[in-house]
Every structure is written in C-alpha cells, then in structure tokens.
Short mmCIF file of C-alpha atoms and ligand atoms in Angstrom, two decimals:
data_model
loop_
_atom_site.label_atom_id
_atom_site.label_comp_id
_atom_site.label_asym_id
_atom_site.label_seq_id
_atom_site.Cartn_x
_atom_site.Cartn_y
_atom_site.Cartn_z
CA MET A 1368 6.22 31.85 52.84
CA ARG A 1369 3.60 33.13 50.43
CA ILE A 1370 5.07 33.85 46.99
CA GLU A 1371 3.72 37.36 46.44
CA SER A 1372 5.69 38.63 43.49
CA ILE A 1373 8.06 37.40 40.81
CA VAL A 1374 10.21 39.41 38.43
CA LEU A 1375 11.95 37.71 35.51
CA ARG A 1376 14.72 39.71 33.84
CA GLU A 1377 17.05 39.11 30.95
CA LEU A 1378 20.42 40.86 31.26
CA LYS A 1379 22.83 41.35 28.42
CA MET A 1380 26.35 40.77 29.73
CA ARG A 1381 29.54 40.52 27.72
CA LEU A 1382 32.30 38.22 28.95
CA LYS A 1383 35.78 39.74 29.12
CA ALA A 1384 36.94 37.12 26.62
CA PRO A 1385 35.22 34.51 24.46
CA PHE A 1386 34.89 31.06 26.05
CA GLU A 1387 35.35 28.10 23.68
CA THR A 1388 34.31 24.50 24.38
CA SER A 1389 34.14 21.53 21.99
CA SER A 1390 30.56 22.51 21.20
CA GLU A 1391 30.36 26.31 21.18
CA ILE A 1392 31.98 29.73 21.58
CA THR A 1393 30.32 32.17 23.99
CA TRP A 1394 31.05 35.86 24.27
CA ASN A 1395 27.70 37.56 24.92
CA ARG A 1396 25.72 36.06 27.75
CA ARG A 1397 21.95 36.35 28.03
CA VAL A 1398 21.61 36.05 31.81
CA LEU A 1399 18.18 35.33 33.31
CA LEU A 1400 17.57 36.48 36.87
CA VAL A 1401 14.54 35.58 38.97
CA GLU A 1402 13.57 37.89 41.84
CA VAL A 1403 10.94 36.59 44.24
CA GLY A 1404 9.13 38.71 46.85
CA VAL A 1405 7.84 37.29 50.17
CA ASP A 1406 6.79 39.46 53.13
CA GLY A 1407 8.90 42.42 52.07
CA LEU A 1408 11.99 40.24 51.49
CA HIS A 1409 13.51 39.69 48.06
CA GLY A 1410 15.34 36.56 46.97
CA TRP A 1411 17.41 36.13 43.83
CA GLY A 1412 18.09 33.14 41.61
CA GLU A 1413 19.76 32.70 38.22
CA ILE A 1414 18.63 30.51 35.34
CA THR A 1415 21.89 29.17 33.97
CA ALA A 1416 20.69 28.07 30.53
CA ALA A 1417 23.01 28.89 27.66
CA GLU A 1418 21.98 30.87 24.61
CA ASP A 1419 21.95 27.75 22.40
CA PRO A 1420 20.98 24.10 23.04
CA PHE A 1421 24.57 22.86 22.68
CA TYR A 1422 25.28 22.07 26.35
CA ASN A 1423 21.84 20.74 27.31
CA ALA A 1424 18.40 21.07 25.74
CA GLU A 1425 17.51 24.35 27.47
CA THR A 1426 18.17 27.81 26.08
CA THR A 1427 17.57 31.36 27.30
CA ASP A 1428 14.35 31.46 25.31
CA THR A 1429 12.99 28.04 26.35
CA ALA A 1430 13.68 28.98 29.97
CA TRP A 1431 11.83 32.28 29.56
CA HIS A 1432 8.86 30.49 27.98
CA VAL A 1433 8.71 27.71 30.58
CA THR A 1434 9.11 30.15 33.47
CA ARG A 1435 6.43 32.54 32.20
CA ASP A 1436 3.88 29.97 31.01
CA PHE A 1437 4.34 27.07 33.44
CA ILE A 1438 6.57 27.79 36.46
CA VAL A 1439 5.11 31.14 37.49
CA PRO A 1440 1.49 29.85 37.37
CA LEU A 1441 2.47 26.91 39.62
CA VAL A 1442 4.15 29.03 42.31
CA ILE A 1443 2.63 32.52 42.33
CA GLY A 1444 0.38 33.01 45.36
CA GLN A 1445 1.35 29.61 46.82
CA SER A 1446 2.36 29.27 50.46
CA VAL A 1447 5.28 26.96 51.21
CA ALA A 1448 6.76 25.99 54.56
CA SER A 1449 10.26 25.88 53.13
CA ALA A 1450 12.09 26.33 49.85
CA ASP A 1451 12.37 22.62 49.11
CA ALA A 1452 8.59 22.54 48.64
CA ILE A 1453 9.10 24.56 45.44
CA ALA A 1454 10.77 21.54 43.85
CA ASN A 1455 7.61 19.50 44.56
CA LEU A 1456 5.34 22.20 43.12
CA LEU A 1457 7.40 22.14 39.93
CA ASP A 1458 7.47 18.35 39.67
CA PRO A 1459 4.74 18.12 36.97
CA ILE A 1460 7.09 19.96 34.57
CA ARG A 1461 9.41 17.44 32.94
CA GLY A 1462 12.97 18.52 32.27
CA HIS A 1463 13.71 22.27 32.19
CA GLU A 1464 15.83 21.87 35.30
CA MET A 1465 17.64 25.18 34.84
CA ALA A 1466 14.40 27.14 34.63
CA LYS A 1467 13.11 25.42 37.78
CA ALA A 1468 16.40 26.00 39.61
CA GLY A 1469 16.22 29.76 39.03
CA MET A 1470 12.86 29.91 40.83
CA GLU A 1471 13.65 27.49 43.64
CA ASN A 1472 17.01 29.02 44.45
CA ALA A 1473 15.47 32.50 44.77
CA VAL A 1474 13.13 31.07 47.43
CA TRP A 1475 16.10 29.46 49.22
CA ASP A 1476 17.65 32.93 49.43
CA ILE A 1477 14.44 34.22 51.06
CA GLU A 1478 14.21 31.34 53.51
CA ALA A 1479 17.81 31.91 54.59
CA GLN A 1480 17.08 35.62 55.13
CA GLN A 1481 13.94 34.81 57.12
CA ARG A 1482 15.82 32.40 59.35
CA GLY A 1483 18.74 34.79 59.73
CA LEU A 1484 21.15 32.13 58.43
CA PRO A 1485 23.75 32.16 55.68
CA LEU A 1486 22.33 30.10 52.81
CA ALA A 1487 25.34 27.76 53.03
CA LYS A 1488 24.42 26.94 56.66
CA LEU A 1489 20.74 26.47 55.86
CA LEU A 1490 21.69 23.94 53.19
CA GLY A 1491 23.85 22.03 55.69
CA GLY A 1492 27.18 23.49 54.63
CA THR A 1493 30.13 23.05 56.95
CA ARG A 1494 32.97 24.85 55.15
CA GLN A 1495 34.12 28.40 55.85
CA GLU A 1496 35.96 28.55 52.56
CA ILE A 1497 35.88 26.55 49.38
CA PRO A 1498 38.77 25.49 47.12
CA SER A 1499 38.66 27.16 43.74
CA GLY A 1500 39.80 26.00 40.30
CA VAL A 1501 39.48 27.43 36.81
CA SER A 1502 38.00 26.14 33.58
CA MET A 1503 40.08 27.27 30.61
CA GLY A 1504 38.39 27.54 27.23
CA ILE A 1505 40.11 26.16 24.13
CA GLN A 1506 42.87 28.59 23.12
CA ALA A 1507 44.22 29.56 19.71
CA SER A 1508 47.67 28.11 20.44
CA ILE A 1509 49.57 26.18 23.08
CA PRO A 1510 51.80 29.17 24.00
CA ASP A 1511 48.62 31.24 24.53
CA LEU A 1512 47.25 28.53 26.80
CA LEU A 1513 50.48 28.21 28.78
CA ALA A 1514 50.59 31.97 29.33
CA LYS A 1515 47.00 31.96 30.61
CA ILE A 1516 47.66 29.01 32.92
CA GLU A 1517 50.68 30.84 34.33
CA CYS A 1518 48.40 33.77 35.26
CA GLU A 1519 45.80 31.55 36.91
CA LEU A 1520 48.36 29.64 38.96
CA HIS A 1521 49.97 32.93 39.96
CA ALA A 1522 46.54 34.12 41.15
CA GLY A 1523 46.43 31.05 43.42
CA TYR A 1524 43.89 28.76 41.72
CA GLN A 1525 44.22 25.20 42.98
CA ARG A 1526 43.50 23.26 39.82
CA ILE A 1527 43.37 23.79 36.08
CA LYS A 1528 40.69 22.32 33.84
CA LEU A 1529 41.38 22.32 30.11
CA LYS A 1530 38.64 22.16 27.53
CA ILE A 1531 39.57 19.65 24.83
CA LYS A 1532 38.21 18.45 21.49
CA PRO A 1533 39.50 16.08 18.81
CA GLY A 1534 42.66 17.62 17.36
CA LYS A 1535 43.19 19.81 20.42
CA ASP A 1536 43.70 17.20 23.10
CA ILE A 1537 46.75 14.98 23.68
CA GLU A 1538 49.29 17.46 22.35
CA VAL A 1539 47.80 20.21 24.51
CA VAL A 1540 47.74 18.09 27.66
CA ALA A 1541 51.29 16.86 27.02
CA ALA A 1542 52.56 20.43 26.67
CA VAL A 1543 50.85 21.58 29.86
CA ARG A 1544 52.17 18.57 31.80
CA ARG A 1545 55.69 19.15 30.51
CA GLN A 1546 55.55 22.73 31.79
CA TYR A 1547 53.74 21.88 35.05
CA PRO A 1548 54.51 18.31 36.17
CA ASP A 1549 52.78 18.61 39.56
CA ILE A 1550 49.67 20.76 39.25
CA LYS A 1551 46.17 19.41 39.73
CA LEU A 1552 45.08 19.04 36.12
CA MET A 1553 41.94 17.73 34.42
CA VAL A 1554 40.21 17.90 31.06
CA ASP A 1555 36.60 18.43 29.94
CA ALA A 1556 35.51 17.13 26.53
CA ASN A 1557 31.84 18.20 26.60
CA SER A 1558 30.86 14.98 24.79
CA ALA A 1559 33.27 15.39 21.87
CA TYR A 1560 34.37 11.72 21.69
CA ARG A 1561 32.89 8.32 20.85
CA LEU A 1562 33.80 4.83 22.06
CA GLU A 1563 35.78 4.42 18.83
CA HIS A 1564 38.24 6.95 20.29
CA LEU A 1565 39.17 4.46 23.05
CA GLU A 1566 42.86 4.24 22.11
CA LEU A 1567 43.22 8.02 22.07
CA LEU A 1568 41.36 8.39 25.37
CA ARG A 1569 43.62 5.76 26.94
CA THR A 1570 46.69 7.83 26.15
CA PHE A 1571 45.43 10.40 28.68
CA ASP A 1572 46.23 7.83 31.37
CA GLN A 1573 49.93 8.71 31.26
CA TYR A 1574 49.41 12.38 32.26
CA GLY A 1575 48.21 11.95 35.83
CA LEU A 1576 44.92 13.75 35.30
CA MET A 1577 42.55 14.09 38.24
CA MET A 1578 39.71 13.12 35.89
CA ILE A 1579 38.33 13.39 32.39
CA GLU A 1580 34.97 15.11 32.34
CA GLN A 1581 32.11 13.97 30.08
CA PRO A 1582 34.09 12.41 27.24
CA LEU A 1583 31.12 10.66 25.55
CA ALA A 1584 27.56 11.50 24.56
CA TRP A 1585 25.63 13.93 26.77
CA ASP A 1586 22.85 11.38 27.39
CA ASP A 1587 24.70 8.05 27.50
CA ILE A 1588 25.60 6.75 30.95
CA TYR A 1589 25.99 3.16 29.75
CA GLU A 1590 28.72 3.95 27.21
CA HIS A 1591 30.65 5.82 29.89
CA SER A 1592 30.57 2.63 31.98
CA LEU A 1593 32.13 0.72 29.06
CA LEU A 1594 34.81 3.39 28.70
CA GLN A 1595 35.60 3.70 32.41
CA ALA A 1596 36.39 -0.04 32.53
CA HIS A 1597 39.28 0.64 30.12
CA LEU A 1598 40.63 3.86 31.66
CA ARG A 1599 42.75 4.40 34.73
CA THR A 1600 41.82 8.10 34.70
CA PRO A 1601 38.57 8.62 36.61
CA ILE A 1602 35.64 9.74 34.50
CA CYS A 1603 33.61 12.66 35.88
CA LEU A 1604 30.08 13.03 34.56
CA ASP A 1605 28.58 16.46 33.92
CA GLU A 1606 25.98 16.57 31.10
CA CYS A 1607 24.66 13.04 31.83
CA ILE A 1608 23.52 13.69 35.42
CA HIS A 1609 20.18 15.50 35.74
CA ASN A 1610 19.04 14.06 39.07
CA ALA A 1611 19.92 11.66 41.87
CA SER A 1612 18.55 8.66 39.94
CA HIS A 1613 20.98 9.33 37.12
CA ALA A 1614 23.75 9.62 39.68
CA GLU A 1615 22.70 6.32 41.24
CA ALA A 1616 22.67 4.61 37.84
CA ALA A 1617 26.05 6.05 36.89
CA ILE A 1618 27.66 5.02 40.16
CA SER A 1619 26.15 1.52 40.11
CA LEU A 1620 27.24 0.95 36.51
CA GLY A 1621 30.74 2.22 37.22
CA ALA A 1622 30.27 4.95 34.61
CA CYS A 1623 32.11 7.55 36.69
CA ARG A 1624 34.22 7.98 39.82
CA VAL A 1625 33.53 11.68 40.28
CA ILE A 1626 30.42 13.84 39.76
CA ASN A 1627 30.22 17.48 38.71
CA VAL A 1628 27.15 19.01 40.39
CA LYS A 1629 25.61 22.01 38.68
CA LEU A 1630 22.66 23.60 40.41
CA GLY A 1631 20.94 24.39 37.14
CA ARG A 1632 21.49 21.01 35.51
CA VAL A 1633 19.92 19.12 38.45
CA GLY A 1634 17.07 21.58 39.13
CA GLY A 1635 18.11 23.63 42.18
CA HIS A 1636 19.46 23.30 45.71
CA THR A 1637 17.06 20.59 46.88
CA ARG A 1638 17.91 18.20 44.06
CA ALA A 1639 21.58 19.14 44.14
CA ARG A 1640 21.67 18.13 47.79
CA HIS A 1641 20.10 14.77 46.87
CA VAL A 1642 22.90 14.16 44.35
CA HIS A 1643 25.44 15.28 46.95
CA ASP A 1644 24.04 13.02 49.69
CA LEU A 1645 23.89 10.00 47.42
CA SER A 1646 27.45 10.59 46.21
CA VAL A 1647 28.71 10.88 49.79
CA ARG A 1648 27.01 7.58 50.67
CA HIS A 1649 28.89 5.94 47.78
CA SER A 1650 32.19 7.71 48.59
CA ILE A 1651 32.08 9.50 45.23
CA PRO A 1652 33.64 12.97 45.46
CA VAL A 1653 31.66 15.85 43.98
CA TRP A 1654 32.59 19.38 42.94
CA CYS A 1655 30.63 22.39 41.77
CA GLY A 1656 30.59 23.13 38.05
CA GLY A 1657 29.89 26.49 36.45
CA MET A 1658 27.85 27.91 33.57
CA LEU A 1659 29.59 31.29 33.13
CA GLU A 1660 27.21 32.70 35.74
CA SER A 1661 26.69 36.25 36.87
CA GLY A 1662 27.31 36.96 40.54
CA VAL A 1663 23.85 35.69 41.50
CA GLY A 1664 24.46 32.18 40.20
CA ARG A 1665 28.03 32.32 41.48
CA ALA A 1666 26.82 33.14 45.01
CA HIS A 1667 24.46 30.16 44.93
CA ASN A 1668 27.34 27.96 43.74
CA ILE A 1669 29.45 29.08 46.68
CA ALA A 1670 26.66 28.28 49.16
CA MET A 1671 26.23 24.78 47.71
CA SER A 1672 29.99 24.17 47.65
CA ALA A 1673 30.08 24.51 51.46
CA LEU A 1674 28.43 21.07 51.77
CA PRO A 1675 30.85 18.47 53.15
CA GLY A 1676 30.97 16.23 50.04
CA PHE A 1677 32.38 19.03 47.86
CA THR A 1678 35.94 17.93 48.51
CA LEU A 1679 37.49 18.84 45.14
CA PRO A 1680 38.16 22.34 43.78
CA GLY A 1681 35.23 23.47 41.61
CA ASP A 1682 34.83 25.74 38.59
CA VAL A 1683 33.63 28.58 40.82
CA SER A 1684 36.16 31.38 40.39
CA ALA A 1685 36.41 35.15 40.82
CA SER A 1686 33.87 37.54 39.26
CA GLN A 1687 36.74 39.42 37.62
CA ARG A 1688 37.68 36.39 35.49
CA TYR A 1689 34.38 36.85 33.65
CA TRP A 1690 33.07 40.38 34.04
CA ASN A 1691 34.40 43.91 34.11
CA GLU A 1692 31.65 44.62 36.59
CA ASP A 1693 29.52 41.95 38.27
CA VAL A 1694 25.95 42.43 39.52
CA ILE A 1695 26.76 41.59 43.15
CA GLU A 1696 28.43 43.51 45.94
CA PRO A 1697 31.09 42.61 46.97
CA GLU A 1698 32.21 40.69 43.91
CA VAL A 1699 33.46 37.12 44.35
CA GLU A 1700 37.16 37.18 45.11
CA VAL A 1701 39.73 34.43 45.39
CA SER A 1702 42.50 34.41 48.01
CA PRO A 1703 46.19 34.00 47.09
CA VAL A 1704 45.88 30.33 48.09
CA GLY A 1705 42.93 29.73 45.77
CA THR A 1706 40.03 29.77 48.18
CA ILE A 1707 36.73 31.65 48.29
CA ARG A 1708 35.29 32.63 51.66
CA VAL A 1709 31.75 31.44 52.27
CA PRO A 1710 29.79 34.53 53.35
CA GLU A 1711 28.54 34.68 56.92
CA LYS A 1712 25.69 37.12 56.36
CA ALA A 1713 22.10 35.90 56.28
CA GLY A 1714 20.74 34.84 52.90
CA LEU A 1715 22.86 34.70 49.77
CA GLY A 1716 25.48 36.81 51.54
CA TYR A 1717 26.08 39.22 48.66
CA GLY A 1718 24.15 42.39 47.90
CA ILE A 1719 22.50 42.92 44.50
CA ARG A 1720 23.69 45.99 42.57
CA THR A 1721 20.16 46.90 41.54
CA LYS A 1722 21.21 49.91 39.45
CA LYS A 1723 23.64 47.74 37.53
CA VAL A 1724 20.94 45.09 37.07
CA GLU A 1725 18.56 47.72 35.66
CA GLU A 1726 21.24 49.05 33.32
CA LEU A 1727 21.90 45.59 31.89
CA THR A 1728 18.24 44.51 31.64
CA VAL A 1729 16.93 44.12 28.09
CA ARG A 1730 13.63 42.37 28.88
CA GLN A 1731 11.50 42.09 32.00
CA GLU A 1732 8.17 40.63 33.06
CA GLN A 1733 6.53 40.65 36.49
CA TRP A 1734 3.69 38.96 38.29
CA ARG A 1735 1.83 39.61 41.56
CA ALA A 1736 -0.31 37.16 43.50
O1 OSB B 2 31.06 21.81 30.76
O2 OSB B 2 31.56 22.63 32.61
C1 OSB B 2 31.17 22.78 31.47
C2 OSB B 2 30.78 26.51 30.67
C3 OSB B 2 29.63 26.49 29.90
C4 OSB B 2 29.04 25.29 29.62
C5 OSB B 2 29.58 24.09 30.12
C6 OSB B 2 30.72 24.10 30.90
C7 OSB B 2 31.34 25.34 31.16
C8 OSB B 2 32.58 25.48 31.90
C9 OSB B 2 32.86 26.83 32.49
O3 OSB B 2 33.42 24.61 31.98
C10 OSB B 2 32.67 26.88 33.95
C11 OSB B 2 32.72 28.30 34.42
O4 OSB B 2 33.83 28.85 34.47
O5 OSB B 2 31.66 28.87 34.74
MG1 MG B 3 31.64 20.13 31.90
#
C-alpha cells in the first residue's frame, strides 16, 4: 500500500445534549477525520482528542499540529505491507497517541477493503455482535438521572455507567441502586479522587458495582495499586493506560482488575490489540471505551470490540444518542437486547456520508505524495 493522499478535516458537530464529567462539560465537538487514499481506495479514521486537555494531554489543535507537521511527513508516499507498519513509522513521535491512531486506523480501513474482509475479521475479531452499555454524564438532579436511566434500560442497553465526582457520588449511586437493584452498574470518576478519599471510596463496595473506573490521578498506576488492595470493587483503568507496557505494569502491581481500551488513547488498532492480547493472557477482561465519537470513530470501536477479550459491555452506543444526524450510513443502531451487529461488509462496514461531512467541515488540509 503506497500512501498517495491524505485529507485532514475538522468537523463542527453539536451533541444532542451536553455531556458532563468530573473534569469538563462538552456540547460542541471538534471532530477530526483523516481520509487516506491508496490505489483508488479511501480509508477513514477519527482523531478522538477532546477540545481541551482535561481528559489527556492532547487537544483538537495539538492533534492538528502533530498530524500536519510530523505524522503526514512520516507516512505520505511511504509503502507499507500492512496497516500495522504505520505504528512503526510513527514510533519516533512520543505521545500524541490519538493523532497517530487517526492515521493508522484509516489505513486499517483500506487494508480491510483491499483484502475484501470486514475490519473486525482482519483484526482477529470473532463476535457477530457486541454488547452495548451507556455512559451517563453527571445530571442536574437524581430524578433527572433516574428518568434518563429508565430510557436507556428501556432501549435495551446492558449496563449503565454513571459519571461521578466528589459531592455527586455515594448518594447518586445509592439512589440508582435502590431503584434498580439488579442492573449492571458501574461508575467513572475521571481521576476526581485522591488516596485520602479511601473511606468514601470503600463505601462503594456495598453497591455491587461491576467496577470503579479511574478513581485516582490520570498518570498514577502505583496509587491505584494501593487503593485496589483496600477495595472489593474492581478498579478499571482508563486514563492511566497508554500502551501495553502500562497495562503490564498495572496488572502486575494489582492496580486494576479490568481495563478500558480506547483506540485513541493507546494509539490505534495495532497497539490496542497488544493491550487486548496481554489482558487476555492475564485473564483481565477488557471493554471498549468511547470519546463521544462521530460515526467514523464509532465504527472503528465496533470493529475492535469484536475481538474475543472484549467480554464486557462497552461505551459504544447508538449514533442517535449523540447526534441528530451522524456522518455514516447506516447509523449505528442498538437492538432491543442491547447489542450492536458487527458489519459483514469489507472495510469499516459503514458508508461515509460525504455531503454531510462537507457540510460540517470548518477546516481542511490535504497532501499528495
Ligand atoms: O472517561 O470514558 C471516559 C467521554 C469523554 C471523555 C472521557 C470519557 C467519556 C465517556 C463517554 O465516558 C463515552 C462515550 O459515550 O463516548
Ligand atoms: Mg473513563
């Protein structure tokens, strides 16, 4: 595959409703899409960086800069035997995993098209459908939250993840558990707590949570190992895990019992598969996280979630939960039993609504070999 052309676009997309975590509120998304051309085929990837550096260090603008000034020069005109070689080409660039993932994943789409295989199959996926859960932003009130949960459960979603922060935690979880004693329930703190909160975090143990996601600092695996020793609830790491070595360290230290794999956070499909394979070897379940993606990122998440180690419902849910109109055709839909079908068509398995993409594009740059 010779990388002949690259188009980088920024799309302005407004979520249906604001999404609040312990660290930020997002309503307008600045979505970066990478389109790569090889031999008349076009592959698509999404750079999942947020607008601000409050989840990880990357932002829309750092990703644009690093893609334009460093990633494109390393890949344009290069010939690669398969998409995983892109990860090696990009190795000299430290960090910036989300920017790298956008490029690499677009090439995975092309390779799958060339081979006439669904991307999920090419990656080694074995599932025909994936279990789907929802991530619920922090809500203004508990009744608001309960009403929203009712809707999601009615739609079929298999598990509910609640965003929490100090002051909006135990009381919220207690209320949801009272209403729904048996649902699969978990919380995500996005690093809002410190080890000094140990007593508070221990009170979560009585609510039968599947896991507590990233309670402590975004870059501190060791402190999570100290915390996990005092909690019955499994810790799931998100922000802390940027590659398979981090995953290895976290598992060896006992810092987590579950891992959230995000394609962007670990630098694309090749690296995500490394984290997956390592987790499977250690009997650590993984699931696919989300970054409020457009349909392009969502389609890549679905392909990755078909791998055998993705045994828990992920944060990959229907397009319509986020967007009035998504950029893919068909949109991602969830069945009444909370599953998403893994597409069987070659490549990403969803078409790109190119007119819609053009309409939403606010900035664009292109390169030819
Ligand atoms: O921590 O998983 C997270 C969204 C933005 C940034 C971080 C996170 C999230 C989510 C939403 O939880 C997942 C989604 O619905 O896409
Ligand atoms: Mg998270």
